[in-house]
Amino acid sequence: MSRRVISTSLSVGLATGLYGLSFGAIGSAAGLGVPAVMLLSLLMFSGASQFAFVGIIAAGGAPITAISSAWLMGVRNSFYGLRLNTVIGPRGLWRLLAAQLTIDESNAVSAAQERPLDQKIGFWLTGGAVFIFWNTATLMGALAGNLFGSVEAWGLDGAAAAAFLGLLWPRLKNNLALAAVGALVALVAIPLTPAGVPVLLAAVVALLPIGGKK
């Protein structure tokens, strides 16, 4: 087992997990009890979807709006699953666990590895680390309310984004034109489409034969 994969997985898990503090605090401020916040975090387990859901609830939006927005934000995980199914090849009940751990972070760390074994280890270890750190931090945030504040106040708001860029850069540097077009499409779509749709449109761009090496 590569030490680099272990180090990367745990680092990404910790950096991402810290955002659970904010989610727990926001969920509590939105009027959700600690059990409801934890149930949402444990079962939905998709940060963007969770924040979209509690954000709409906190703003007084209808539950159906919160659910549909959360669903749109989580659709991208289905695309990850198409790739990861061939990489991991889970069977039986392992398929349910793999589906739960299929998130941005586990997919990114897995995709950044060269060896098949490291790809599997990166997926399982990163997914497990994020799940543990995220839900532990969510519980702390829900119990403490706004006591912890947000990760932005600690200067950690760029940690996850920096980790993603570091993981994806080896692949992006040969496809800069494709990445630029995808980013442009997402930026244009943000004010024009519901939450979650810009990400899906950018993903569609990735299928286009725009420069770079395939």
Short mmCIF file of C-alpha atoms in Angstrom, two decimals:
data_model
loop_
_atom_site.label_atom_id
_atom_site.label_comp_id
_atom_site.label_asym_id
_atom_site.label_seq_id
_atom_site.Cartn_x
_atom_site.Cartn_y
_atom_site.Cartn_z
CA MET A 1 0.00 0.00 0.00
CA SER A 2 1.42 3.36 -1.04
CA ARG A 3 2.12 5.79 1.79
CA ARG A 4 1.35 8.64 -0.58
CA VAL A 5 -2.18 7.33 -1.16
CA ILE A 6 -2.75 6.98 2.59
CA SER A 7 -1.43 10.47 3.28
CA THR A 8 -3.49 12.02 0.49
CA SER A 9 -6.67 10.21 1.52
CA LEU A 10 -6.42 11.23 5.18
CA SER A 11 -5.47 14.82 4.33
CA VAL A 12 -8.40 15.24 1.97
CA GLY A 13 -10.70 13.55 4.49
CA LEU A 14 -9.68 15.94 7.26
CA ALA A 15 -9.81 19.08 5.10
CA THR A 16 -13.28 18.18 3.84
CA GLY A 17 -14.53 16.94 7.18
CA LEU A 18 -13.97 20.30 8.84
CA TYR A 19 -16.83 21.71 6.79
CA GLY A 20 -19.12 19.49 8.82
CA LEU A 21 -18.81 22.01 11.65
CA SER A 22 -20.51 24.64 9.51
CA PHE A 23 -23.16 22.23 8.31
CA GLY A 24 -24.02 21.14 11.84
CA ALA A 25 -24.26 24.73 13.02
CA ILE A 26 -26.36 25.83 10.02
CA GLY A 27 -28.67 22.85 10.39
CA SER A 28 -29.17 23.66 14.06
CA ALA A 29 -29.82 27.33 13.26
CA ALA A 30 -32.37 26.27 10.62
CA GLY A 31 -34.45 24.67 13.36
CA LEU A 32 -33.44 21.04 12.82
CA GLY A 33 -32.76 19.04 15.96
CA VAL A 34 -29.46 17.23 16.45
CA PRO A 35 -30.97 13.81 15.48
CA ALA A 36 -32.42 15.31 12.26
CA VAL A 37 -29.11 16.97 11.37
CA MET A 38 -27.18 13.76 11.94
CA LEU A 39 -29.67 11.63 10.04
CA LEU A 40 -29.46 14.00 7.09
CA SER A 41 -25.66 13.93 7.21
CA LEU A 42 -25.30 10.17 7.62
CA LEU A 43 -27.80 9.19 4.93
CA MET A 44 -27.49 11.97 2.34
CA PHE A 45 -23.71 12.32 2.84
CA SER A 46 -23.09 14.79 0.04
CA GLY A 47 -21.89 18.14 1.32
CA ALA A 48 -23.22 20.35 -1.48
CA SER A 49 -26.62 18.64 -1.34
CA GLN A 50 -26.79 18.96 2.42
CA PHE A 51 -25.95 22.67 2.40
CA ALA A 52 -28.49 23.25 -0.40
CA PHE A 53 -31.20 21.47 1.60
CA VAL A 54 -30.68 23.26 4.93
CA GLY A 55 -30.08 26.59 3.18
CA ILE A 56 -33.49 26.51 1.54
CA ILE A 57 -35.18 25.29 4.73
CA ALA A 58 -33.49 28.07 6.72
CA ALA A 59 -34.72 30.64 4.19
CA GLY A 60 -38.30 29.41 4.62
CA GLY A 61 -38.44 27.56 1.31
CA ALA A 62 -40.80 24.68 0.60
CA PRO A 63 -39.55 21.16 1.40
CA ILE A 64 -40.06 20.04 -2.20
CA THR A 65 -37.79 22.87 -3.37
CA ALA A 66 -35.13 21.86 -0.86
CA ILE A 67 -35.35 18.22 -1.93
CA SER A 68 -35.19 18.95 -5.66
CA SER A 69 -32.21 21.30 -5.23
CA ALA A 70 -30.37 18.75 -3.11
CA TRP A 71 -31.07 16.08 -5.72
CA LEU A 72 -29.73 18.22 -8.55
CA MET A 73 -26.55 18.89 -6.59
CA GLY A 74 -26.05 15.15 -6.04
CA VAL A 75 -26.71 13.92 -9.59
CA ARG A 76 -23.01 14.23 -10.44
CA ASN A 77 -22.26 11.36 -8.05
CA SER A 78 -24.10 9.06 -10.45
CA PHE A 79 -21.58 9.91 -13.16
CA TYR A 80 -18.75 9.13 -10.74
CA GLY A 81 -20.38 5.76 -10.10
CA LEU A 82 -20.18 4.83 -13.79
CA ARG A 83 -16.40 5.16 -13.68
CA LEU A 84 -15.84 3.78 -10.21
CA ASN A 85 -17.88 0.64 -10.82
CA THR A 86 -15.28 -0.58 -13.31
CA VAL A 87 -12.40 0.46 -11.05
CA ILE A 88 -13.65 -1.01 -7.77
CA GLY A 89 -16.01 -3.74 -8.96
CA PRO A 90 -17.94 -4.02 -5.65
CA ARG A 91 -20.24 -6.99 -5.13
CA GLY A 92 -23.15 -7.76 -2.85
CA LEU A 93 -23.57 -5.43 0.12
CA TRP A 94 -20.27 -3.76 -0.75
CA ARG A 95 -22.13 -2.09 -3.62
CA LEU A 96 -24.34 -0.24 -1.12
CA LEU A 97 -21.32 0.97 0.85
CA ALA A 98 -19.51 1.98 -2.33
CA ALA A 99 -22.56 3.96 -3.47
CA GLN A 100 -22.66 5.80 -0.12
CA LEU A 101 -18.97 6.69 -0.34
CA THR A 102 -19.10 7.83 -3.99
CA ILE A 103 -18.46 11.56 -3.58
CA ASP A 104 -16.24 14.23 -5.11
CA GLU A 105 -13.31 13.50 -2.84
CA SER A 106 -13.20 9.70 -3.13
CA ASN A 107 -13.54 9.91 -6.90
CA ALA A 108 -10.83 12.58 -7.22
CA VAL A 109 -8.26 10.72 -5.11
CA SER A 110 -8.99 7.47 -6.92
CA ALA A 111 -8.71 9.09 -10.36
CA ALA A 112 -5.37 10.68 -9.43
CA GLN A 113 -3.70 7.29 -8.94
CA GLU A 114 -1.94 5.31 -11.63
CA ARG A 115 -2.00 1.75 -10.26
CA PRO A 116 -5.37 -0.07 -10.08
CA LEU A 117 -4.71 -1.13 -6.49
CA ASP A 118 -3.96 2.45 -5.45
CA GLN A 119 -7.15 3.59 -7.19
CA LYS A 120 -9.18 1.18 -5.05
CA ILE A 121 -7.37 2.10 -1.86
CA GLY A 122 -7.74 5.81 -2.62
CA PHE A 123 -11.48 5.44 -3.07
CA TRP A 124 -12.21 3.39 0.05
CA LEU A 125 -9.80 5.19 2.36
CA THR A 126 -10.80 8.69 1.25
CA GLY A 127 -14.51 7.90 1.33
CA GLY A 128 -14.20 6.37 4.79
CA ALA A 129 -12.06 9.24 6.12
CA VAL A 130 -14.47 11.89 4.84
CA PHE A 131 -17.44 10.00 6.27
CA ILE A 132 -15.88 9.75 9.74
CA PHE A 133 -14.45 13.29 9.90
CA TRP A 134 -17.52 14.90 8.30
CA ASN A 135 -20.07 13.27 10.58
CA THR A 136 -17.96 13.79 13.71
CA ALA A 137 -17.61 17.48 12.87
CA THR A 138 -21.32 17.70 12.01
CA LEU A 139 -22.24 16.38 15.45
CA MET A 140 -19.90 18.88 17.11
CA GLY A 141 -21.34 21.73 15.05
CA ALA A 142 -24.93 20.72 15.75
CA LEU A 143 -24.30 20.46 19.49
CA ALA A 144 -22.36 23.71 19.74
CA GLY A 145 -24.55 25.74 17.37
CA ASN A 146 -22.62 28.81 16.20
CA LEU A 147 -19.93 28.49 18.86
CA PHE A 148 -17.36 27.14 16.41
CA GLY A 149 -18.21 29.64 13.70
CA SER A 150 -17.42 28.77 10.12
CA VAL A 151 -14.29 27.28 8.56
CA GLU A 152 -13.90 30.55 6.66
CA ALA A 153 -13.22 32.30 9.98
CA TRP A 154 -10.27 29.95 10.52
CA GLY A 155 -8.84 30.57 7.05
CA LEU A 156 -9.54 26.97 6.04
CA ASP A 157 -12.17 27.68 3.39
CA GLY A 158 -9.65 27.16 0.60
CA ALA A 159 -8.23 23.88 1.93
CA ALA A 160 -10.58 21.54 0.08
CA ALA A 161 -10.37 23.54 -3.17
CA ALA A 162 -6.56 23.51 -2.99
CA ALA A 163 -6.55 19.77 -2.40
CA PHE A 164 -8.78 19.22 -5.43
CA LEU A 165 -6.59 21.37 -7.66
CA GLY A 166 -3.50 19.47 -6.55
CA LEU A 167 -5.16 16.14 -7.32
CA LEU A 168 -6.58 17.13 -10.68
CA TRP A 169 -3.73 19.26 -12.04
CA PRO A 170 -1.71 16.33 -13.51
CA ARG A 171 -4.74 15.50 -15.66
CA LEU A 172 -5.87 19.07 -16.34
CA LYS A 173 -2.51 20.35 -17.57
CA ASN A 174 -2.92 18.34 -20.77
CA ASN A 175 -6.55 19.46 -21.17
CA LEU A 176 -6.45 23.13 -20.25
CA ALA A 177 -8.69 24.15 -23.16
CA LEU A 178 -11.32 21.63 -22.10
CA ALA A 179 -11.11 22.75 -18.46
CA ALA A 180 -11.41 26.41 -19.45
CA VAL A 181 -14.49 25.79 -21.60
CA GLY A 182 -16.11 23.75 -18.82
CA ALA A 183 -15.44 26.48 -16.26
CA LEU A 184 -16.81 29.15 -18.61
CA VAL A 185 -20.00 27.14 -19.23
CA ALA A 186 -20.51 26.68 -15.48
CA LEU A 187 -19.97 30.40 -14.76
CA VAL A 188 -22.43 31.47 -17.46
CA ALA A 189 -25.02 28.94 -16.26
CA ILE A 190 -24.87 29.87 -12.55
CA PRO A 191 -27.25 32.87 -12.73
CA LEU A 192 -29.48 31.23 -15.34
CA THR A 193 -30.10 27.71 -14.01
CA PRO A 194 -31.03 25.99 -10.71
CA ALA A 195 -28.32 24.90 -8.27
CA GLY A 196 -26.54 21.79 -9.48
CA VAL A 197 -27.24 22.26 -13.19
CA PRO A 198 -24.04 24.29 -13.93
CA VAL A 199 -21.93 21.37 -12.66
CA LEU A 200 -23.83 18.95 -14.90
CA LEU A 201 -23.37 21.21 -17.94
CA ALA A 202 -19.65 21.45 -17.24
CA ALA A 203 -19.53 17.65 -17.04
CA VAL A 204 -21.13 17.41 -20.49
CA VAL A 205 -18.34 19.63 -21.84
CA ALA A 206 -15.82 17.03 -20.65
CA LEU A 207 -17.23 14.65 -23.26
CA LEU A 208 -16.41 17.00 -26.12
CA PRO A 209 -13.20 16.52 -28.18
CA ILE A 210 -11.67 19.88 -27.30
CA GLY A 211 -7.87 19.83 -27.49
CA GLY A 212 -5.60 17.98 -25.09
CA LYS A 213 -4.71 14.30 -24.98
CA LYS A 214 -7.28 11.57 -24.53
#
